[in-house]
Amino acid sequence: MPASADIITFSQPLENGNQKHDISQSYEDVTVENKDDASSLSPRPGNVIEKSSTSVSWFASLPDRKRHFQFLKEAVDLMLEKAVFQATKRNNLVVDWRAPEELQKLMDLDLSADRVSHEKLLQLLKDIIHYSVKTGHPFFVNQLFSSVDPYGLVGQWLGDALNPSVYTYEVSPVFTLMEEAVLREMRHIVGFPDAHGDGIFCPGGSIANGYAISCARYNFAPDIKKKGLHGLPRLVLFTSEDAHYSIKKMASLLGLGSDNVYLIRCNAKGKMDVQHLEQEIQRALEEGAAPFMVSATAGTTVLGAFDPIPEIADLCSKYKLWLHIDAAWGGGALMSKKHRHLLEGIERADSVTWNPHKLLAAPQQCSTFLLRQEGLLSACHSASAQYLFQKDKFYDTQYDTGDKHIQCGRRADVLKFWFMWKAKGTNGLEQHIDTVFDNAAYFTEKIKKTEGFRMVLWEPECTNVCFWYLPPSLRGQEVQHDFSERLHKVAPRIKERMIKEGSMMVTYQPLRNQPNFFRLVLQNSGVERADMDYFVQEFERLGSDL
Amino acid sequence: MPASADIITFSQPLENGNQKHDISQSYEDVTVENKDDASSLSPRPGNVIEKSSTSVSWFASLPDRKRHFQFLKEAVDLMLEKAVFQATKRNNLVVDWRAPEELQKLMDLDLSADRVSHEKLLQLLKDIIHYSVKTGHPFFVNQLFSSVDPYGLVGQWLGDALNPSVYTYEVSPVFTLMEEAVLREMRHIVGFPDAHGDGIFCPGGSIANGYAISCARYNFAPDIKKKGLHGLPRLVLFTSEDAHYSIKKMASLLGLGSDNVYLIRCNAKGKMDVQHLEQEIQRALEEGAAPFMVSATAGTTVLGAFDPIPEIADLCSKYKLWLHIDAAWGGGALMSKKHRHLLEGIERADSVTWNPHKLLAAPQQCSTFLLRQEGLLSACHSASAQYLFQKDKFYDTQYDTGDKHIQCGRRADVLKFWFMWKAKGTNGLEQHIDTVFDNAAYFTEKIKKTEGFRMVLWEPECTNVCFWYLPPSLRGQEVQHDFSERLHKVAPRIKERMIKEGSMMVTYQPLRNQPNFFRLVLQNSGVERADMDYFVQEFERLGSDL
């Protein structure tokens, strides 16, 4: 039989042969579809019989209608009810806190030789939901991610059901094209000329920043790919003292050494001090080292500050340094006409990290790494494995994009974000962004006017709002020598109460010489101004007696 | 109100205040739970009212019963029916193949300003399912992964609904403990003394192998973390020529350079030649380089060969080299009393990569990296970011395990595997493994007896079976000078037909001086001996006229 796309004839009658189908199932299992309905699955031509589903073993990794349908339905109903709807209701707890030792006893986590029943499995699901932190709860404002976006969730669930690995077009045709569509649109929004360039989805912003260092280094000295760093001058990169820790972590992993990340001072607003940057570049040159890259941050982790990209870009041009923008956190603001000025100059970057799972509230994980230069990702990372990236395939193997990545197997993280984008449109994503920024501004104004609250940054730029809460006992005590020390201890105590009650989750941390302060972070556009009022009341309720 | 775990009283009446609940919803939204029922969510004490769900905006990243319930149910029903049950039915196609240009036109992938309706979203879901490769189909035997395990899927879906990030106990209490339980059991199965050691879940086996190189390098010269490779002797590691390409790719990324991965010859069975290994270690020493690591493979990507671990371990002891075992593919065999001998000696390893998403058919991605030595992962990779890993928390911060990782945010990949393990028990996982090995043995015996098939390895060790299919026109032509060249072209042509028909998916590749051959790989324990017969028939049907 010659090969031809025409062979997939939907109209071809299905040969049932001596099939042993359970009749009650076969109307669902076997469907001869209309040719024009692309939504249906295609029956396979040929004469091989379908196995009776009764022959599928209990341990088999194959869904079986008789064995699994009811269980799957019950499990899904339970998840929707408890993990999706109840878990995001304001009247329920954000967490039912248990200490590790206690939780260990409450949950049956141990693995054993024997399987457990479906009933027991459903109970385990309930336990997991019960004791997990409800990161989709409106009062979970603890990290740079939150939400259970309903459309993101559907995209995620479909990805799981299809269980793809996005390395070749052959295995992931839809997701290969979908990645290109989304990454192109993101490059367009960043402002790369004609949306040209390259990009990938990565398992998190840290690894995206690792890609940035890797590409910048390859661009500086392509021999490193084969020869390594041995015998080269000491390579140096620059980022601000408030940049995400992944820059140092990745510099260690990449063999550059964390000491060779020169940390540039931040000004009072948490922005990179450009004058100090130039001094440090010159210092590195005087030391005989080889500066090759600056990583500027668009939305710092703690303060939410945006580094001054145009001035940094000027220095990068002057000294021929790769300009990376870590917009993992702040990138979402590019979606908003009102807020995208925060990232002015980003179109001059060589590369950008932008995590839709942060400000845009896509499900974990959805991180992108975008490049101005086409071909570099592949040149830098490809290994051309013959078993996977065969060049004698019958289709255009430019669509086999996997070799650009440091991962081999890889989830289709694009799907959830693409699906959200379709469901909301760029306009909806813009309204999402404007809403979370509006909430942050409202909260900021509110605590500025409320006794006992002190801003860390007077004008937060992003949706992280950093503040101290001073219990009445500390107010007016600012001149006391132990004020800072006492204030430092307030946040951990309030946090302990907050978590043990489960009434909200807001993180705290010190920064440089500042004592512990709270950082409330907003990404959930279902959160409203009344919730901001609630947060203020909760701090007062939890901390007033300290 | 003082902090106390007792404050979470399930019996405390919920204050509804002036709630504006839609009555039809409130019985589901607000549930005052029984104290003893850990499966229920806890109502939050306090006096803040629940928002009426009618106030949730259409673009909001918050599930809303009125707006989303029906859509979510329909989407889930569609996925279960089409992506889970129909997609795994033998009577349906593995793929309805479309060339990239054609698929681009068939699917509406473009993003626009306006949102689309729920109806359109459901149609898009159908299109995605229709044109995606059905990796859970019994006839998808194309990669080192396959299956849509029903229990793995439930675990995956629940992880999505809870949307955690496993870096701190505070944010991921359940998954932190679950990871420890699973990793400990895996170390036990590997055979590390008393299951001691360490481990992490990684986004894929390539990155797990990267962790191995990073840990081995840190163990060799801990200063590299801070100082980098600058000024050090040239570091060299060893792996076989049939090892996975990630070893070289990661050596490049880590700044060691792919040339400093010395490739050791394989013998006729695809196993690392231990004599050549010793010669290469000596060569590196003579060159003044610094050998620090051997990566042996337990289940090579193409041939499925297992390197001789005991002999390699002896050499590693002799030359003080880190012994890593890349058992990403073959690790699952450890679950089987019958097959675990293949990995004899693995208990002597310093580190192990083992991907449950491969031979054990957990959903993508589920990769683990296991270490004998406790504390090293953290010493090597920690950055101690104060905003996340605060040491003044009220609980034992040893449970904040995130800093061991190179990722910051991270999915709970443990859940799907843990849930499968609970559902099947270790016994069920063993039967799964025994089944896929039995199928491989049956297929091997079958093609040995079938005209036109030639084994690449006479006795495959793992479940990858490599073979040539000779069309009748090539049989008896082995002595012709162009035989190899003609044979090389057969596999791509059969593959093209196979994909265009969508009747099965089996990959092919060349290896060293061997012309293209097929590699059929089995991980799906729902696949049966009759399916093996089908594969043989299909090769004959697709290739006999070539």
Coordinates of N, CA and C in Angstrom, one line a residue, chain A residues 3 8 19 38 40 42 44 48 50-51 59-61 65 73 77 81 90-93 98 100 108-110 112-116 118 130 133 135 142-143 145 147 151 156-157 160 162-163 167 169-171 203 217 225-227 229-230 232 244-245 249 252-255 257-259 364-365 381 385 387 390 392 403 405 407 409 411 418 422-424 426-427 435 495 497 500 508 516 525 528 534, chain B residues 3 8 19 38 40 42-44 48 50-51 59-61 65 73 77 81 90-91 93 98 100 108-110 112-113 115-116 118 130 133 135 142-143 145 147 151 156-157 160 162-163 167 169-171 203 217 225-227 229-230 232 244-245 249 252-255 257-259 364-365 381 385 387 390 392 403 405 407 409 411 418 422-424 426-427 435 495 497 500 508 516 525 528 534:
Chain A
A3 N 2.3 5.0 0.4 CA 2.1 6.1 1.4 C 1.4 7.2 0.7
I8 N -5.8 8.1 5.0 CA -6.6 8.3 6.2 C -8.0 8.7 5.7
Q19 N -14.2 -8.8 16.7 CA -14.0 -8.0 17.9 C -14.9 -8.5 19.0
A38 N -13.2 18.0 12.2 CA -11.8 17.8 12.7 C -11.8 17.5 14.2
S40 N -13.2 15.2 15.8 CA -13.4 13.8 16.2 C -12.1 13.1 16.0
S42 N -9.9 10.0 14.6 CA -10.0 9.2 13.4 C -9.9 7.7 13.6
R44 N -8.7 4.1 12.9 CA -7.5 3.6 12.2 C -8.0 2.6 11.2
V48 N -6.8 -5.0 12.5 CA -6.5 -5.5 13.8 C -7.6 -5.3 14.8
E50 N -9.8 -4.6 18.1 CA -9.7 -4.0 19.4 C -9.8 -5.0 20.5
K51 N -8.9 -4.9 21.5 CA -9.0 -5.8 22.7 C -10.3 -5.5 23.4
F59 N -3.0 -3.3 36.8 CA -1.8 -2.5 37.0 C -1.4 -1.8 35.7
A60 N -2.2 -2.0 34.7 CA -1.7 -1.5 33.4 C -1.8 0.0 33.3
S61 N -0.9 0.6 32.5 CA -0.8 2.0 32.3 C -1.6 2.4 31.1
R65 N -12.2 1.8 30.3 CA -13.5 2.4 30.6 C -14.1 1.7 31.8
K73 N -14.1 10.0 37.0 CA -15.2 11.0 37.2 C -15.3 11.5 38.7
D77 N -14.6 15.2 39.9 CA -15.6 16.0 40.6 C -15.1 16.5 42.0
E81 N -14.7 20.4 43.0 CA -15.4 20.9 44.1 C -14.5 21.5 45.2
R90 N -13.3 32.7 49.9 CA -12.8 33.5 51.0 C -13.2 33.0 52.3
N91 N -14.3 32.3 52.4 CA -14.7 31.8 53.7 C -14.0 30.6 54.2
N92 N -13.2 30.0 53.3 CA -12.4 28.9 53.8 C -10.9 29.3 54.1
L93 N -10.2 28.4 54.8 CA -8.9 28.7 55.2 C -7.9 28.7 54.0
R98 N -0.2 22.4 59.8 CA 0.3 21.4 60.7 C 1.8 21.4 60.6
P100 N 5.5 19.8 60.5 CA 5.9 18.6 59.8 C 5.7 17.3 60.5
D108 N -1.2 9.5 55.3 CA -0.6 8.2 55.0 C 0.2 8.3 53.8
L109 N 1.5 8.7 54.0 CA 2.4 9.0 52.8 C 3.2 7.7 52.4
D110 N 3.3 6.8 53.3 CA 4.2 5.6 53.1 C 3.8 4.8 51.9
S112 N 3.8 1.1 50.0 CA 3.9 -0.3 50.4 C 3.8 -1.3 49.2
A113 N 3.9 -2.5 49.5 CA 3.8 -3.5 48.4 C 2.4 -3.6 47.8
D114 N 1.4 -3.5 48.6 CA 0.1 -3.7 48.1 C -0.6 -2.4 47.7
R115 N -1.5 -2.5 46.8 CA -2.2 -1.4 46.3 C -3.4 -1.0 47.3
V116 N -3.9 0.1 47.1 CA -5.0 0.5 48.0 C -6.3 0.6 47.0
H118 N -9.9 2.1 45.3 CA -10.3 3.4 44.8 C -10.8 4.3 45.8
H130 N -6.9 18.9 51.5 CA -7.1 19.5 52.8 C -5.9 20.1 53.4
V133 N -1.6 24.0 51.0 CA -1.8 25.5 50.9 C -2.7 25.8 49.7
T135 N -3.1 27.9 47.1 CA -2.4 29.0 46.4 C -3.3 29.8 45.5
N142 N 1.5 35.6 49.0 CA 2.8 35.2 49.7 C 4.0 35.1 48.8
Q143 N 3.7 34.9 47.5 CA 4.8 34.6 46.6 C 4.6 35.4 45.3
F145 N 3.7 34.1 42.7 CA 2.7 33.4 41.9 C 1.5 33.2 42.8
S147 N -3.1 32.1 42.3 CA -4.3 31.8 41.4 C -4.4 30.4 40.9
Y151 N -9.1 28.9 33.0 CA -8.7 28.5 31.7 C -7.3 27.9 31.6
Q156 N -3.8 23.2 31.2 CA -2.9 22.3 31.9 C -3.4 20.8 31.9
W157 N -4.7 20.7 32.2 CA -5.3 19.4 32.3 C -5.2 18.7 31.0
D160 N -1.8 17.4 30.3 CA -1.6 16.1 31.0 C -2.2 14.9 30.3
L162 N -2.9 14.6 27.2 CA -2.2 14.3 25.9 C -0.7 13.8 26.2
N163 N -0.2 14.2 27.3 CA 1.1 13.8 27.8 C 2.2 13.9 26.6
Y167 N 9.7 17.9 21.7 CA 11.1 18.0 21.1 C 11.1 17.9 19.6
Y169 N 8.6 17.8 15.9 CA 7.2 18.1 15.3 C 6.5 16.7 15.2
E170 N 7.2 15.7 14.9 CA 6.6 14.4 14.7 C 5.8 14.0 15.9
V171 N 6.3 14.3 17.1 CA 5.7 13.8 18.3 C 4.7 14.9 18.9
P203 N 11.6 25.4 32.3 CA 11.0 25.0 33.6 C 11.4 26.0 34.7
R217 N 27.4 34.0 27.0 CA 28.8 33.4 27.1 C 29.2 32.8 25.7
K225 N 31.7 26.1 24.2 CA 30.8 24.9 24.1 C 31.6 23.6 24.0
K226 N 32.7 23.6 23.3 CA 33.5 22.4 23.1 C 34.6 22.4 24.1
K227 N 35.3 23.5 24.2 CA 36.6 23.5 25.0 C 36.4 23.8 26.5
L229 N 35.7 26.4 29.8 CA 36.3 27.7 30.3 C 37.8 27.6 30.6
H230 N 38.3 26.4 30.5 CA 39.7 26.1 30.8 C 40.6 27.0 30.0
L232 N 40.7 30.2 29.7 CA 40.2 31.5 29.3 C 40.4 32.5 30.4
H244 N 17.5 38.6 41.3 CA 17.1 37.3 41.8 C 18.3 36.4 42.0
Y245 N 18.3 35.6 43.1 CA 19.5 34.8 43.4 C 19.9 33.8 42.3
K249 N 23.3 31.7 41.3 CA 23.2 30.2 41.3 C 23.6 29.6 40.0
S252 N 27.3 29.9 39.2 CA 28.0 28.7 39.8 C 27.8 27.5 39.0
L253 N 26.6 27.2 38.6 CA 26.3 26.0 37.8 C 27.1 26.0 36.5
L254 N 27.2 27.2 35.9 CA 27.8 27.3 34.6 C 29.3 27.3 34.7
G255 N 29.9 27.2 35.9 CA 31.3 27.1 36.0 C 32.0 28.5 36.0
G257 N 31.4 30.8 38.5 CA 31.6 31.1 39.9 C 30.8 32.3 40.4
S258 N 30.2 32.1 41.5 CA 29.3 33.2 42.0 C 30.0 34.5 42.3
D259 N 31.3 34.4 42.6 CA 32.1 35.6 42.9 C 32.3 36.4 41.7
Q364 N 1.6 27.2 37.3 CA 3.0 26.8 37.3 C 3.2 25.6 36.4
Q365 N 4.3 25.5 35.6 CA 5.2 26.5 35.3 C 5.1 27.0 33.9
H381 N 23.4 25.3 22.2 CA 22.9 24.2 23.0 C 22.8 22.9 22.2
A385 N 21.6 14.9 18.4 CA 21.5 13.5 18.6 C 20.8 12.8 17.5
Y387 N 19.5 9.9 17.2 CA 18.3 9.1 17.5 C 17.0 9.9 17.5
Q390 N 16.8 13.2 13.6 CA 17.2 12.6 12.3 C 17.0 13.7 11.2
D392 N 17.0 12.9 8.0 CA 16.4 12.3 6.8 C 14.9 12.0 7.0
D403 N 16.3 20.6 20.1 CA 17.7 20.7 20.3 C 18.2 22.0 20.8
H405 N 17.1 23.3 23.4 CA 16.9 23.3 24.8 C 18.0 22.5 25.5
Q407 N 16.9 20.7 28.0 CA 16.1 19.5 28.3 C 16.0 18.7 27.1
G409 N 13.3 15.5 27.0 CA 11.8 15.5 27.2 C 11.4 16.8 27.8
R411 N 7.6 19.2 28.9 CA 6.2 19.4 28.9 C 5.8 20.5 28.0
W418 N -1.4 29.7 26.2 CA -2.1 30.0 25.0 C -3.6 29.9 25.2
K422 N -6.3 32.8 24.5 CA -7.5 32.7 23.7 C -8.7 33.1 24.5
A423 N -8.8 32.6 25.7 CA -10.1 32.8 26.5 C -10.3 34.3 26.9
K424 N -9.2 35.0 27.1 CA -9.3 36.4 27.5 C -8.9 37.4 26.5
T426 N -5.9 39.5 24.3 CA -4.9 40.4 24.8 C -5.6 41.5 25.7
N427 N -6.8 41.8 25.3 CA -7.5 42.8 26.1 C -7.8 42.3 27.5
T435 N -5.9 45.5 36.8 CA -6.6 45.2 38.0 C -5.6 44.9 39.2
K495 N 3.6 36.4 61.2 CA 3.5 35.4 60.2 C 3.1 34.0 60.8
R497 N 1.4 33.5 63.5 CA -0.1 33.5 63.9 C -1.0 33.4 62.6
K500 N -0.8 29.8 61.3 CA -1.5 28.9 62.2 C -3.0 29.1 62.2
Y508 N 7.4 37.7 54.6 CA 8.3 38.7 55.1 C 9.7 38.4 54.8
N516 N 13.2 42.9 59.2 CA 12.1 42.1 58.6 C 10.9 43.0 58.3
S525 N -6.3 38.4 39.8 CA -7.2 39.5 39.4 C -8.6 39.3 39.9
E528 N -10.1 41.8 45.2 CA -10.7 43.1 45.0 C -10.3 44.0 46.1
Y534 N -9.4 44.0 54.0 CA -9.3 42.8 54.9 C -7.9 42.6 55.3
Chain B
A3 N -1.6 33.4 69.1 CA -1.5 32.4 68.0 C -1.6 31.0 68.7
I8 N -7.8 27.0 64.9 CA -8.6 26.5 63.7 C -9.6 25.5 64.2
Q19 N -23.7 38.5 54.0 CA -23.3 37.9 52.7 C -24.4 38.0 51.6
A38 N -11.0 15.1 58.1 CA -9.8 15.8 57.6 C -10.0 16.1 56.1
S40 N -12.3 17.5 54.6 CA -13.1 18.7 54.2 C -12.2 20.0 54.3
S42 N -11.5 23.7 55.6 CA -11.8 24.4 56.9 C -12.3 25.8 56.6
P43 N -13.5 26.1 57.2 CA -13.9 27.5 57.1 C -13.0 28.4 57.9
R44 N -12.8 29.6 57.3 CA -11.9 30.5 57.9 C -12.7 31.3 59.0
V48 N -15.0 38.6 57.8 CA -15.0 39.2 56.4 C -16.0 38.4 55.5
E50 N -17.9 36.9 52.3 CA -17.6 36.3 51.0 C -18.2 37.2 49.9
K51 N -17.4 37.5 48.9 CA -18.0 38.3 47.8 C -19.0 37.5 47.1
F59 N -12.4 38.4 33.2 CA -11.0 38.1 32.9 C -10.2 37.6 34.2
A60 N -10.9 37.5 35.3 CA -10.2 37.3 36.6 C -9.7 35.8 36.7
S61 N -8.5 35.8 37.3 CA -7.8 34.5 37.5 C -8.4 33.8 38.7
R65 N -18.1 29.9 40.3 CA -19.0 28.8 40.0 C -20.0 29.1 38.9
K73 N -16.8 21.6 33.6 CA -17.4 20.2 33.4 C -17.4 19.7 32.0
D77 N -15.2 16.6 30.6 CA -15.9 15.4 30.0 C -15.3 15.2 28.6
E81 N -13.3 11.8 27.5 CA -13.8 11.0 26.4 C -12.8 10.9 25.3
R90 N -7.3 1.2 20.4 CA -6.6 0.7 19.2 C -7.2 0.9 17.9
N91 N -8.6 1.1 17.9 CA -9.3 1.3 16.6 C -9.1 2.7 16.1
L93 N -6.7 6.3 15.3 CA -5.4 6.6 14.8 C -4.4 7.0 15.9
R98 N -0.6 15.9 9.8 CA -0.6 17.0 8.8 C 0.8 17.7 8.8
P100 N 3.5 20.7 8.7 CA 3.4 21.9 9.4 C 2.6 23.0 8.7
D108 N -6.6 27.2 14.5 CA -6.6 28.7 14.8 C -5.7 29.0 15.9
L109 N -4.4 29.1 15.6 CA -3.4 29.3 16.7 C -3.2 30.7 17.1
D110 N -3.6 31.6 16.2 CA -3.2 33.0 16.4 C -3.9 33.7 17.6
S112 N -5.2 37.1 19.6 CA -5.8 38.4 19.2 C -6.2 39.2 20.4
A113 N -6.7 40.4 20.1 CA -7.1 41.3 21.2 C -8.3 40.8 21.9
R115 N -11.3 38.1 23.2 CA -11.5 36.8 23.7 C -12.4 36.0 22.8
V116 N -12.4 34.7 23.0 CA -13.4 33.8 22.2 C -14.3 33.2 23.2
H118 N -16.9 30.4 25.1 CA -16.7 29.1 25.7 C -16.9 28.0 24.6
H130 N -7.5 16.4 18.5 CA -7.5 15.7 17.2 C -6.2 15.6 16.5
V133 N -0.5 14.0 18.6 CA -0.1 12.6 18.6 C -0.6 12.0 19.9
T135 N 0.0 9.9 22.5 CA 1.2 9.2 23.1 C 0.7 8.1 24.1
N142 N 7.4 4.9 20.2 CA 8.3 5.7 19.4 C 9.4 6.3 20.2
Q143 N 9.1 6.4 21.6 CA 10.1 7.2 22.4 C 10.3 6.4 23.7
F145 N 9.1 7.2 26.4 CA 8.0 7.4 27.2 C 6.7 7.1 26.4
S147 N 2.1 6.1 27.3 CA 1.0 5.9 28.2 C 0.4 7.1 28.7
Y151 N -4.0 6.6 36.9 CA -3.7 7.2 38.3 C -2.7 8.3 38.2
Q156 N -1.5 14.1 38.5 CA -1.1 15.3 37.7 C -2.2 16.3 37.8
W157 N -3.4 15.9 37.6 CA -4.5 16.9 37.5 C -4.7 17.6 38.9
D160 N -2.1 20.2 39.4 CA -2.5 21.4 38.6 C -3.5 22.2 39.4
L162 N -4.1 22.3 42.5 CA -3.5 22.9 43.8 C -2.4 23.9 43.4
N163 N -1.8 23.8 42.2 CA -0.8 24.7 41.7 C 0.3 25.1 42.8
Y167 N 9.1 24.7 47.2 CA 10.4 25.2 47.7 C 10.5 25.3 49.2
Y169 N 8.4 24.4 53.0 CA 7.4 23.6 53.7 C 6.1 24.5 53.9
E170 N 6.4 25.7 54.2 CA 5.3 26.7 54.4 C 4.3 26.7 53.2
V171 N 4.8 26.7 52.0 CA 3.9 26.8 50.8 C 3.5 25.4 50.3
P203 N 13.3 18.6 36.3 CA 12.5 18.7 35.1 C 13.2 17.9 33.9
R217 N 31.5 17.6 40.4 CA 32.5 18.6 40.3 C 32.7 19.3 41.6
K225 N 32.2 26.5 43.1 CA 31.0 27.2 43.3 C 31.2 28.7 43.3
K226 N 32.1 29.2 44.0 CA 32.4 30.6 44.1 C 33.4 31.2 43.1
K227 N 34.4 30.4 42.9 CA 35.5 30.9 42.0 C 35.4 30.5 40.5
L229 N 35.6 27.9 37.2 CA 36.7 27.0 36.7 C 38.0 27.7 36.3
H230 N 37.9 29.0 36.3 CA 39.1 29.8 35.9 C 40.3 29.4 36.7
L232 N 41.7 26.6 37.0 CA 41.8 25.1 37.4 C 42.4 24.3 36.2
H244 N 23.6 8.9 26.7 CA 22.6 10.0 26.3 C 23.4 11.3 26.0
Y245 N 22.9 12.0 25.0 CA 23.6 13.2 24.6 C 23.6 14.3 25.7
K249 N 25.9 17.7 26.5 CA 25.2 19.0 26.5 C 25.4 19.7 27.8
S252 N 28.9 21.1 28.3 CA 29.0 22.4 27.7 C 28.4 23.4 28.6
L253 N 27.1 23.2 29.0 CA 26.5 24.2 29.8 C 27.3 24.5 31.1
L254 N 27.8 23.5 31.7 CA 28.5 23.7 33.0 C 29.9 24.3 32.8
G255 N 30.3 24.6 31.6 CA 31.5 25.3 31.3 C 32.7 24.3 31.2
G257 N 33.0 22.0 28.8 CA 33.2 21.8 27.3 C 33.0 20.3 26.9
S258 N 32.3 20.2 25.8 CA 31.9 18.8 25.4 C 33.1 18.0 25.0
D259 N 34.2 18.6 24.6 CA 35.4 17.9 24.2 C 36.0 17.2 25.4
Q364 N 4.7 12.7 32.0 CA 5.8 13.6 31.9 C 5.5 14.8 32.8
Q365 N 6.5 15.4 33.6 CA 7.8 14.8 33.7 C 7.9 14.3 35.2
H381 N 24.6 23.8 45.7 CA 23.6 24.6 44.9 C 23.0 25.7 45.8
A385 N 18.8 32.5 49.7 CA 18.1 33.8 49.5 C 17.2 34.1 50.7
Y387 N 14.8 36.1 51.1 CA 13.4 36.4 51.0 C 12.6 35.1 50.9
Q390 N 14.0 32.1 54.8 CA 14.3 32.8 56.1 C 14.6 31.8 57.2
D392 N 14.4 32.5 60.4 CA 13.7 32.8 61.7 C 12.2 32.4 61.6
D403 N 16.3 25.0 48.3 CA 17.6 25.6 48.0 C 18.6 24.6 47.4
H405 N 17.9 22.9 44.9 CA 17.6 22.8 43.5 C 18.3 24.0 42.8
Q407 N 16.4 25.1 40.3 CA 15.1 25.8 40.1 C 14.7 26.6 41.3
G409 N 10.9 28.3 41.7 CA 9.6 27.7 41.6 C 9.7 26.3 40.9
R411 N 7.3 22.6 40.1 CA 6.1 21.8 40.2 C 6.2 20.6 41.1
W418 N 3.7 9.2 43.2 CA 3.3 8.7 44.5 C 1.9 8.2 44.4
K422 N 0.7 4.4 45.2 CA -0.3 4.0 46.1 C -1.4 3.1 45.4
A423 N -1.7 3.5 44.2 CA -2.8 2.8 43.5 C -2.4 1.4 43.0
K424 N -1.1 1.2 42.8 CA -0.7 -0.1 42.3 C 0.2 -0.9 43.3
T426 N 3.9 -1.5 45.3 CA 5.2 -1.9 44.7 C 5.0 -3.1 43.9
N427 N 4.1 -4.0 44.3 CA 3.8 -5.2 43.5 C 3.2 -4.9 42.2
T435 N 5.6 -7.1 32.7 CA 4.8 -7.1 31.5 C 5.5 -6.5 30.3
K495 N 8.8 4.8 7.8 CA 8.3 5.7 8.9 C 7.3 6.8 8.3
R497 N 5.4 6.5 5.7 CA 4.1 5.8 5.5 C 3.3 5.6 6.8
K500 N 2.0 8.9 8.1 CA 0.9 9.5 7.3 C -0.3 8.6 7.4
Y508 N 13.2 5.4 14.2 CA 14.4 4.8 13.6 C 15.6 5.7 13.8
N516 N 20.3 3.1 9.1 CA 19.1 3.3 9.8 C 18.4 2.0 10.2
S525 N 2.1 -0.9 29.9 CA 1.8 -2.3 30.3 C 0.3 -2.7 29.9
E528 N -0.2 -5.6 24.7 CA -0.3 -7.0 24.8 C 0.5 -7.8 23.7
Y534 N 0.7 -7.5 15.8 CA 0.2 -6.4 14.9 C 1.4 -5.6 14.4

